[in-house]
Coordinates of C-alpha atoms in Angstrom, one line a residue:
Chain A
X1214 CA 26.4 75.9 149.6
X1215 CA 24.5 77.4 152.7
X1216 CA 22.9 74.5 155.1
X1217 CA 20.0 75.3 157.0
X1218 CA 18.0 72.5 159.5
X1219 CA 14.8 72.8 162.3
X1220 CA 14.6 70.8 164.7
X1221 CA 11.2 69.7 163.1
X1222 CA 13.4 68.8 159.5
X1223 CA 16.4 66.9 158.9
X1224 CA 19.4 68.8 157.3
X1225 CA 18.5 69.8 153.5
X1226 CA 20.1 72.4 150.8
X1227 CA 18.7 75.8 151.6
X1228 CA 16.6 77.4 148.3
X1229 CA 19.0 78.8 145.8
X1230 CA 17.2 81.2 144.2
X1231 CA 19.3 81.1 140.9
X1232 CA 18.6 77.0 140.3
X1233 CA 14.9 78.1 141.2
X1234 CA 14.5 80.6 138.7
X1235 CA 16.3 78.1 136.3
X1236 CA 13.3 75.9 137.2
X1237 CA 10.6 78.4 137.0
X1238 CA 11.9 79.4 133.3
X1239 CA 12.0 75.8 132.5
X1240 CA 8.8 74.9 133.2
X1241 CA 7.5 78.5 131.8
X1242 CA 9.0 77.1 128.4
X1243 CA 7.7 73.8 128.8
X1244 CA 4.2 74.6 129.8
X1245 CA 4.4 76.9 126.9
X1246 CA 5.6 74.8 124.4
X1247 CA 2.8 72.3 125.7
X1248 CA 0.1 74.6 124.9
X1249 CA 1.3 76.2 122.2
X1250 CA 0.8 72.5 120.5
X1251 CA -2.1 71.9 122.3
X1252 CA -4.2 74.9 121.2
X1253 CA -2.1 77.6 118.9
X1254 CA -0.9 80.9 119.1
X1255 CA -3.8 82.4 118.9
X1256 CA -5.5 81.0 122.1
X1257 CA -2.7 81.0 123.9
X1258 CA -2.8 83.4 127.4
X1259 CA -0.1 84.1 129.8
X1260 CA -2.7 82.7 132.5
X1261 CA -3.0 79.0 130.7
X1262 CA 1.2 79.3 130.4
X1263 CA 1.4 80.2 134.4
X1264 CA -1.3 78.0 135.6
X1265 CA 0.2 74.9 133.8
X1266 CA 4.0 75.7 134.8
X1267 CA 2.7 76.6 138.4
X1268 CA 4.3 79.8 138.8
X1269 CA 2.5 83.2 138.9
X1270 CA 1.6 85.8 136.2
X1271 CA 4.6 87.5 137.4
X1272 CA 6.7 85.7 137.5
X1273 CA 6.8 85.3 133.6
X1274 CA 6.2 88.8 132.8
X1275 CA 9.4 89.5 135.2
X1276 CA 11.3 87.8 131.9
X1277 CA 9.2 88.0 129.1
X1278 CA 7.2 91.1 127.9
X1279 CA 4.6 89.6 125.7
X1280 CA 3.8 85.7 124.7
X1281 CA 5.8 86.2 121.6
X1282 CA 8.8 86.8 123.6
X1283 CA 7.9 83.4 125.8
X1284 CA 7.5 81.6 122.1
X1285 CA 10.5 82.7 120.4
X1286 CA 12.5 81.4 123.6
X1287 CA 10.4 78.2 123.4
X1288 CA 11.6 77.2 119.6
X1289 CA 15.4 78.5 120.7
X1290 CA 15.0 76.1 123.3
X1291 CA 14.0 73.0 121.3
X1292 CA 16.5 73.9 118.4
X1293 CA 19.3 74.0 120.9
X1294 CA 20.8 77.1 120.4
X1295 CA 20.2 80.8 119.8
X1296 CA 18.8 81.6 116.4
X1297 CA 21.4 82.6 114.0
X1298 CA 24.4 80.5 115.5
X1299 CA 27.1 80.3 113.1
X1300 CA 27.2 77.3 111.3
X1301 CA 30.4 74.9 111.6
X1302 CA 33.1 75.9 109.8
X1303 CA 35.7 72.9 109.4
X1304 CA 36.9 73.7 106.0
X1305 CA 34.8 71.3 104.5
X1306 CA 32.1 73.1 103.2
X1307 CA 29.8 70.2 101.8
X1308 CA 30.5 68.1 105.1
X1309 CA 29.1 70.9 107.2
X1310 CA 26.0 71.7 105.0
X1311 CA 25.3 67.9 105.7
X1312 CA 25.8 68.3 109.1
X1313 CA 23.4 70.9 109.4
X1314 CA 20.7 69.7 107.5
X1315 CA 21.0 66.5 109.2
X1316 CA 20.3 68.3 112.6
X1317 CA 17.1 69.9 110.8
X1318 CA 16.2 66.9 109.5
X1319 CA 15.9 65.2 113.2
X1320 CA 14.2 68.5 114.5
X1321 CA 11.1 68.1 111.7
X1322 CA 10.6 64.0 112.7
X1323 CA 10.5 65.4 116.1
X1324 CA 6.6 64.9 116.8
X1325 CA 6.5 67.6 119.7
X1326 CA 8.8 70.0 117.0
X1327 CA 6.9 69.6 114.2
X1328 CA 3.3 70.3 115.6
X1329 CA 4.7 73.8 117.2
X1330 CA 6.4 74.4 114.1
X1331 CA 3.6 74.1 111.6
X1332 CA 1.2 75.5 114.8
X1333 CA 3.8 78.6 113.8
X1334 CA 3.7 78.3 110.3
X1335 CA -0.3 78.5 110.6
X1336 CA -0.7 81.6 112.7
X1337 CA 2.3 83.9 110.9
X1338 CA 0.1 83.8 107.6
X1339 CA -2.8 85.6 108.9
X1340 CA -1.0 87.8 111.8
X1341 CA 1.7 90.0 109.8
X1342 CA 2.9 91.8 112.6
X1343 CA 4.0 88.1 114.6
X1344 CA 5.4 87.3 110.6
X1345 CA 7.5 90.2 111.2
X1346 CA 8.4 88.8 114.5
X1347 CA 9.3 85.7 113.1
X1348 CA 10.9 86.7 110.5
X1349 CA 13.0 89.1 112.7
X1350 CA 13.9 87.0 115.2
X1351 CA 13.9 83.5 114.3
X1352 CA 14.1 82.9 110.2
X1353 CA 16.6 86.0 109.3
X1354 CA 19.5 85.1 111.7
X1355 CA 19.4 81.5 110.3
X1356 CA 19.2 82.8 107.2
X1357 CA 22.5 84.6 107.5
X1358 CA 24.3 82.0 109.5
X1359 CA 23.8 80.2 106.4
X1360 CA 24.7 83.2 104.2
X1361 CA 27.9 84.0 106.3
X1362 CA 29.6 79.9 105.5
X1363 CA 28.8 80.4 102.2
X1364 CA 30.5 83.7 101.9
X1365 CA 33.5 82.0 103.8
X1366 CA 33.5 79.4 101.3
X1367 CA 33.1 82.0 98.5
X1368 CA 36.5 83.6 99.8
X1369 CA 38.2 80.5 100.5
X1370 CA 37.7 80.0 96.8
X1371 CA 35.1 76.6 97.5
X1372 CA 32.4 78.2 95.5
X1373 CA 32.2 80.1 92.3
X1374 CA 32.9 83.7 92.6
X1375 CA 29.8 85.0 91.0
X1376 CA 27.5 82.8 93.1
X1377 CA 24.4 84.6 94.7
X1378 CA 24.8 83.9 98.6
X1379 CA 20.9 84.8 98.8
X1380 CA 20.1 82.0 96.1
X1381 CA 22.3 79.9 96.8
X1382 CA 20.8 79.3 101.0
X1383 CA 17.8 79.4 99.2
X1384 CA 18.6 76.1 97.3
X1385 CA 19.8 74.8 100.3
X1386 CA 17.3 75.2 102.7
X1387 CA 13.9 75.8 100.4
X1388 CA 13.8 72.3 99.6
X1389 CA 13.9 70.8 103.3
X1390 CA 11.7 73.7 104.6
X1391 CA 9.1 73.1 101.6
X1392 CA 9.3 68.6 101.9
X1393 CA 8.3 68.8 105.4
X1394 CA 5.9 71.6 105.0
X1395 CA 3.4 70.3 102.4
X1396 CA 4.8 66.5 103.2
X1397 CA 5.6 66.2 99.4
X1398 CA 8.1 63.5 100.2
X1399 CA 10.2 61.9 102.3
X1400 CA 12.9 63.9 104.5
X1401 CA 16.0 61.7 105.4
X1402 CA 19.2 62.2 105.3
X1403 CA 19.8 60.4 102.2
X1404 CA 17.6 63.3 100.2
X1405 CA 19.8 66.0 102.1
X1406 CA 23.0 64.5 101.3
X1407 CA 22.0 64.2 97.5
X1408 CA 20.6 67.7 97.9
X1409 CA 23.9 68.8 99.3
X1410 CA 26.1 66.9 96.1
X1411 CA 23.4 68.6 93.9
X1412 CA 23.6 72.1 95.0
X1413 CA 27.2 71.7 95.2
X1414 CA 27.6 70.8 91.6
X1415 CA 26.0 74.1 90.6
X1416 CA 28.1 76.2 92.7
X1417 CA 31.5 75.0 92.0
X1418 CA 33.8 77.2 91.0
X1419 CA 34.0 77.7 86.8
X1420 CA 36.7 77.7 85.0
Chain B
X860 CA -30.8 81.0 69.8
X861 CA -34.5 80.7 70.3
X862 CA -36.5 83.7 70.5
X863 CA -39.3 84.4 73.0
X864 CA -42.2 87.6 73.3
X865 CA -44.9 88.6 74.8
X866 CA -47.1 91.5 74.3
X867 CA -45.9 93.2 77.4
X868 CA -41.5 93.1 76.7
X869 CA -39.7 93.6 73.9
X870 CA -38.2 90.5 71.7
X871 CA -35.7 89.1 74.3
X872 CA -33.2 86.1 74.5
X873 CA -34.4 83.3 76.3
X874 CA -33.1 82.4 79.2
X875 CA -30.1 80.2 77.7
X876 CA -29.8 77.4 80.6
X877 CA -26.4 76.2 79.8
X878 CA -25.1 80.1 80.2
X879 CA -27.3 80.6 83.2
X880 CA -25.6 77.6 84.9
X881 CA -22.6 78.7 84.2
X882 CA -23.3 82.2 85.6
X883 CA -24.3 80.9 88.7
X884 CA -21.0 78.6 89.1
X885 CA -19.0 81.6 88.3
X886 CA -21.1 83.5 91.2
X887 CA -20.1 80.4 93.6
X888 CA -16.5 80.3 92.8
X889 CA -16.1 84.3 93.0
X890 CA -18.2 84.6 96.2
X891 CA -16.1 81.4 97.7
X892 CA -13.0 83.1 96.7
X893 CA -14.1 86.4 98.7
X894 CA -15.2 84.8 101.9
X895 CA -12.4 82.4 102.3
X896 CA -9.6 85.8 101.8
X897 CA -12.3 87.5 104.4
X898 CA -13.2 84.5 106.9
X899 CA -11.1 82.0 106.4
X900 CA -11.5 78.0 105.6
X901 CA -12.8 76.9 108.8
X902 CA -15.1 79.6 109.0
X903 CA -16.2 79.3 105.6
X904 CA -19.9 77.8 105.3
X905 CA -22.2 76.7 102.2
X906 CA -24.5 79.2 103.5
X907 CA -22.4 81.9 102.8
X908 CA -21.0 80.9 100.0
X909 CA -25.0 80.6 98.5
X910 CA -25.8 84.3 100.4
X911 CA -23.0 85.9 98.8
X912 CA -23.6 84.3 95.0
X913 CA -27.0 84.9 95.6
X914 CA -28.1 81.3 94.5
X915 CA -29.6 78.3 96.6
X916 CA -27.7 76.2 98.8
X917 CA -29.1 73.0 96.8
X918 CA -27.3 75.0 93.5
X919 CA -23.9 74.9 95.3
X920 CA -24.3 71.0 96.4
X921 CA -25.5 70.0 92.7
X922 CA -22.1 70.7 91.5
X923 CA -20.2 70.4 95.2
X924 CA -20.2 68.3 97.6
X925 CA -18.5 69.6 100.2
X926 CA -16.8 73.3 100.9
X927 CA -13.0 71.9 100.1
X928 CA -14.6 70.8 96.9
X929 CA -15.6 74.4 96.1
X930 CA -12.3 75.4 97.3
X931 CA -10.2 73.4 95.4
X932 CA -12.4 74.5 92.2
X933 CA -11.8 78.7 93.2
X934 CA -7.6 77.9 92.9
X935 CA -8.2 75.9 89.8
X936 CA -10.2 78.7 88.1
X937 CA -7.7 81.7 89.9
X938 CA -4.7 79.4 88.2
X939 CA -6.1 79.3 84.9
X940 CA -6.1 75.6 84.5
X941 CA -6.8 72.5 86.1
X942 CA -4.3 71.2 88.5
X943 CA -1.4 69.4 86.7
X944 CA -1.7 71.1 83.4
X945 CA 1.3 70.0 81.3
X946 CA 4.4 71.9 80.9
X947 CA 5.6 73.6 78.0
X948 CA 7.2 71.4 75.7
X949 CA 9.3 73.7 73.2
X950 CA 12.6 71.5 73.2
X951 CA 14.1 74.6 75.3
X952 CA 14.3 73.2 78.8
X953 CA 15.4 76.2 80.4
X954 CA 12.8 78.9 78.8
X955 CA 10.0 76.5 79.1
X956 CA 10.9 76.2 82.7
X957 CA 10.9 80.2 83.2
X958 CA 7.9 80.7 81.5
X959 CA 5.7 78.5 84.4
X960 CA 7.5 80.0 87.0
X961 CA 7.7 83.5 85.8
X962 CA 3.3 82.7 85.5
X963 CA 3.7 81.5 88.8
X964 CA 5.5 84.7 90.3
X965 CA 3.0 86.5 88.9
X966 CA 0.0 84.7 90.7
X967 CA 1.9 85.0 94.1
X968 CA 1.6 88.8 92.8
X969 CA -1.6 88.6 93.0
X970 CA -3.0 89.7 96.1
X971 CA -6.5 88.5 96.4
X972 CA -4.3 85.1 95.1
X973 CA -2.2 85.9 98.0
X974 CA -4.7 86.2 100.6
X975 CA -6.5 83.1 99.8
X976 CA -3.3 80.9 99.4
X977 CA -1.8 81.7 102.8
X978 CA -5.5 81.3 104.2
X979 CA -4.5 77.5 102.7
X980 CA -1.5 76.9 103.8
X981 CA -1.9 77.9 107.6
X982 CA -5.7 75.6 107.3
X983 CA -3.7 72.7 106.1
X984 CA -1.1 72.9 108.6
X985 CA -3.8 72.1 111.4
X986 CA -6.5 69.7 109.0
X987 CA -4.3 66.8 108.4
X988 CA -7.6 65.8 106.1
X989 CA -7.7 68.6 104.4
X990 CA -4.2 68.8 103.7
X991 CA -4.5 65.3 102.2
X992 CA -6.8 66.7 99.9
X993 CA -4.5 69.6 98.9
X994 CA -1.6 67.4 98.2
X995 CA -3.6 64.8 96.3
X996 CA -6.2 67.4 94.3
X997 CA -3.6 70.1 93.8
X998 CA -0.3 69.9 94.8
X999 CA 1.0 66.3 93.4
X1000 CA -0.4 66.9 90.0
X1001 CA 1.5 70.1 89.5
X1002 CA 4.7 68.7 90.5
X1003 CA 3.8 65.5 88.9
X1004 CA 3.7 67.9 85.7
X1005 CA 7.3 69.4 86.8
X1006 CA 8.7 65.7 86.9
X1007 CA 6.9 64.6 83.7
X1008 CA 8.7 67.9 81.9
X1009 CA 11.9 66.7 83.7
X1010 CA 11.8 63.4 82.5
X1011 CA 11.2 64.4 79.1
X1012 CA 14.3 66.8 79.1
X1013 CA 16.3 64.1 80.9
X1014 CA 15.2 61.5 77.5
X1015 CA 16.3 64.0 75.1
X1016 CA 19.6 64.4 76.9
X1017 CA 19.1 67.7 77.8
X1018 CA 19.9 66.7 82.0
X1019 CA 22.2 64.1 82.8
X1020 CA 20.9 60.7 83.1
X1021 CA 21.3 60.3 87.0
X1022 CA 19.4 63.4 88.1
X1023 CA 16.7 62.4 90.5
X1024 CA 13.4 64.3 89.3
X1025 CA 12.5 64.6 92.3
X1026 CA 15.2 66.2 93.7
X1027 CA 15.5 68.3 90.6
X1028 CA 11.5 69.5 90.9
X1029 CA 12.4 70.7 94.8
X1030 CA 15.1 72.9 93.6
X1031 CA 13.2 74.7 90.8
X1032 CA 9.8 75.1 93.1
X1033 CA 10.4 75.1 96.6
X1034 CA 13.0 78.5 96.3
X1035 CA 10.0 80.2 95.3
X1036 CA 7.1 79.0 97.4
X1037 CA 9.6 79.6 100.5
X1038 CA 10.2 83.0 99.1
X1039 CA 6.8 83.7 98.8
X1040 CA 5.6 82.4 102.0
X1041 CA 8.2 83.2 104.2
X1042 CA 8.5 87.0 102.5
X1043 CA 12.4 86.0 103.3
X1044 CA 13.2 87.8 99.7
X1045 CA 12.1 89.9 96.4
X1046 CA 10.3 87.2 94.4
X1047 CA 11.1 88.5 91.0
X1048 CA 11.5 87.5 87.5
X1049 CA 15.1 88.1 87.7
X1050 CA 15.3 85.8 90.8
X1051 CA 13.6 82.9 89.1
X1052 CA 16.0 83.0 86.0
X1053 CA 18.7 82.9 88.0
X1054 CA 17.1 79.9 89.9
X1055 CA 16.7 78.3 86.4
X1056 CA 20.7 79.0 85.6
X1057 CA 22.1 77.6 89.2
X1058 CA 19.7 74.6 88.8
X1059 CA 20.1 73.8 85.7
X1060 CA 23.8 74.0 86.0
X1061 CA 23.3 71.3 88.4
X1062 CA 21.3 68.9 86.4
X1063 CA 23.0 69.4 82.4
X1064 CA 24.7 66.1 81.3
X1065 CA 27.8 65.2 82.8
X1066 CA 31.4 64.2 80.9

C-alpha cells in the first residue's frame, strides 16, 4: 500500500480511492435505508439521501440513475445477497425450504427490515410503474429461485410429477409473506417448519 | 303507505323516512367509496364524504363516528355481507371452499374493489391504529369464519385430526391475497381449484 507523510503529519495510509468509494456507497445505502424508514418513497430525494450520507449529488448519480435504483440496492443489501440467489440445494429438499424460510423469518422481526419493507409494500400499491419495478427486480427473481429447487426436486423425483411449480412457491412463500403483512399471527420458526411438513405432504410424489 | 296532496301537486308518496335514511346512507357509502379509490384514506375527510353524498356532515356522524368507521362499512356493503359471514356448510368441504374463494376472485376482479383495497392495504402499512382496526373489524372475523368451516370439516372427519386451522386457513387464503396484491400471477378460477386440490391433499385424514 502506497505511504505518504509531511513533515506537519505523522506517517498514515495514503486515500485508496477503491475502500473510499466502498465507504461512500455504504453510507449512500445507509443514509437511504434511514430515510426511506423515516419518511417513505414518496418523499424521498436524492438531496435528503446525499446530505445525510455526506457525499455529493454526484456522487450517487455516478452509480445510481434514479432513487429506485439506490432502493432496490438498499433491500439487496439488508437481505444479504442479490435478488434471485439460488436457493441451497443439499439434496434435502424440506431441510432447505426450512432453511430459507428461517432466514425470512429473521429478516421480517428485523425492526429496521420490516418498517422499509411494509414502507415498500405501501408505496407499490398506488405507483404501478415502481410495482413493476419491484416486481421486476426484486419479487420475480425470488420467485424463480424458488421455482428452480422445486423443479430440481421435481426431477430428482422428491415431488410429484404433476405438481404446479407456480403453486406450489405460492404455498410456500404466500403464507409467511401474508402473516407478517396483515400481522394475522405469529411468525416463528415453529409455524414455518409445520408449514414446510404441510406443504410437503401435498406434494409428495403419488403413487 | 300514507298518502299526502295538496291543491298545487299531484297525489304523491310521502316522504317515507325509513327509505329516505337509507338513501342517504347509501349516498355516504357510495361517495366514501369514490373518494377513498380517488384520494386516498389519509386524505379522505367527513367533509367530502357529506359534499359528494350531498347530505350534512351531522347525517354522516349520526350513523359514524369516525372516517374508518365509514370505511369499514363501504367494504362491508362492496363484499355483500358483514365481515365474518359463515361459510358454506354443504357437507362438501372442498366445493364449499371454491365457492368463497371463487366469490372472492371475483371481487379482486373488481376494479373499483381493487382500487379501494390496495388504497387499504398500503394505509394500514403506515397507521399501526388503523391497521388494528382492520384486523379486528374485518380481517379476523373472515378468517375466523375460514377456521370455524375448518373445524367443522375436521369434526366430521373430513381433515385429519392434527391439522392446525390455522395453518390450514394461511394455505387456502394467503396464495390468493399475495396473488392479488403482488400481481405475481393470473388469479383465476382455475388457480384457486387447484389451490383447493394441493391443500386439501395436505389436510385429508391420515392412515
Amino acid at each position: 500500500m502506497a505511504q505518504t507523510s509531511t513533515p506537519e503529519e505523522p506517517a498514515r495510509p495514503a486515500p485508496n480511492p477503491r475502500r473510499r468509494s466502498e465507504r461512500a456507497r455504504r453510507a449512500i445505502l445507509a443514509a437511504a435505508g434511514e430515510l426511506l424508514g423515516e419518511v417513505g418513497y414518496a418523499r424521498l430525494t436524492m438531496e435528503a439521501i446525499a446530505s445525510r450520507a455526506r457525499v455529493g449529488k454526484q456522487t450517487i448519480y455516478r452509480w445510481w440513475p434514479t432513487k429506485a435504483a439506490v432502493v432496490f440496492d438498499v433491500f439487496t443489501e439488508m437481505t444479504g445477497g442479490a435478488a434471485g440467489d439460488p436457493l441451497p440445494d443439499t439434496g434435502d429438499l424440506d431441510a432447505d425450504l426450512r432453511t430459507v424460510l428461517h432466514a425470512i423469518v429473521e429478516e421480517y422481526a428485523d425492526p429496521l427490515m420490516d418498517r422499509i419493507n411494509r414502507v415498500f409494500i405501501a408505496e407499490v400499491q398506488t405507483d404501478p410503474e415502481l410495482a413493476e419495478n419491484v416486481m421486476e427486480l426484486l419479487l420475480r427473481p425470488n420467485l424463480r429461485a424458488f421455482r428452480d429447487r422445486l423443479l430440481s426436486a421435481r426431477e430428482a423425483g422428491l415431488i410429484d410429477a404433476g405438481t404446479d411449480p407456480d403453486l406450489a412457491v405460492d404455498l410456500l412463500l404466500a403464507p409467511v409473506q401474508q402473516r407478517w403483512l396483515m400481522r394475522s399471527g405469529e411468525l416463528t420458526h415453529a409455524y414455518v417448519d409445520a408449514l414446510v411438513d404441510t406443504v410437503m405432504r401435498a406434494l409428495r410424489p403419488r403413487g
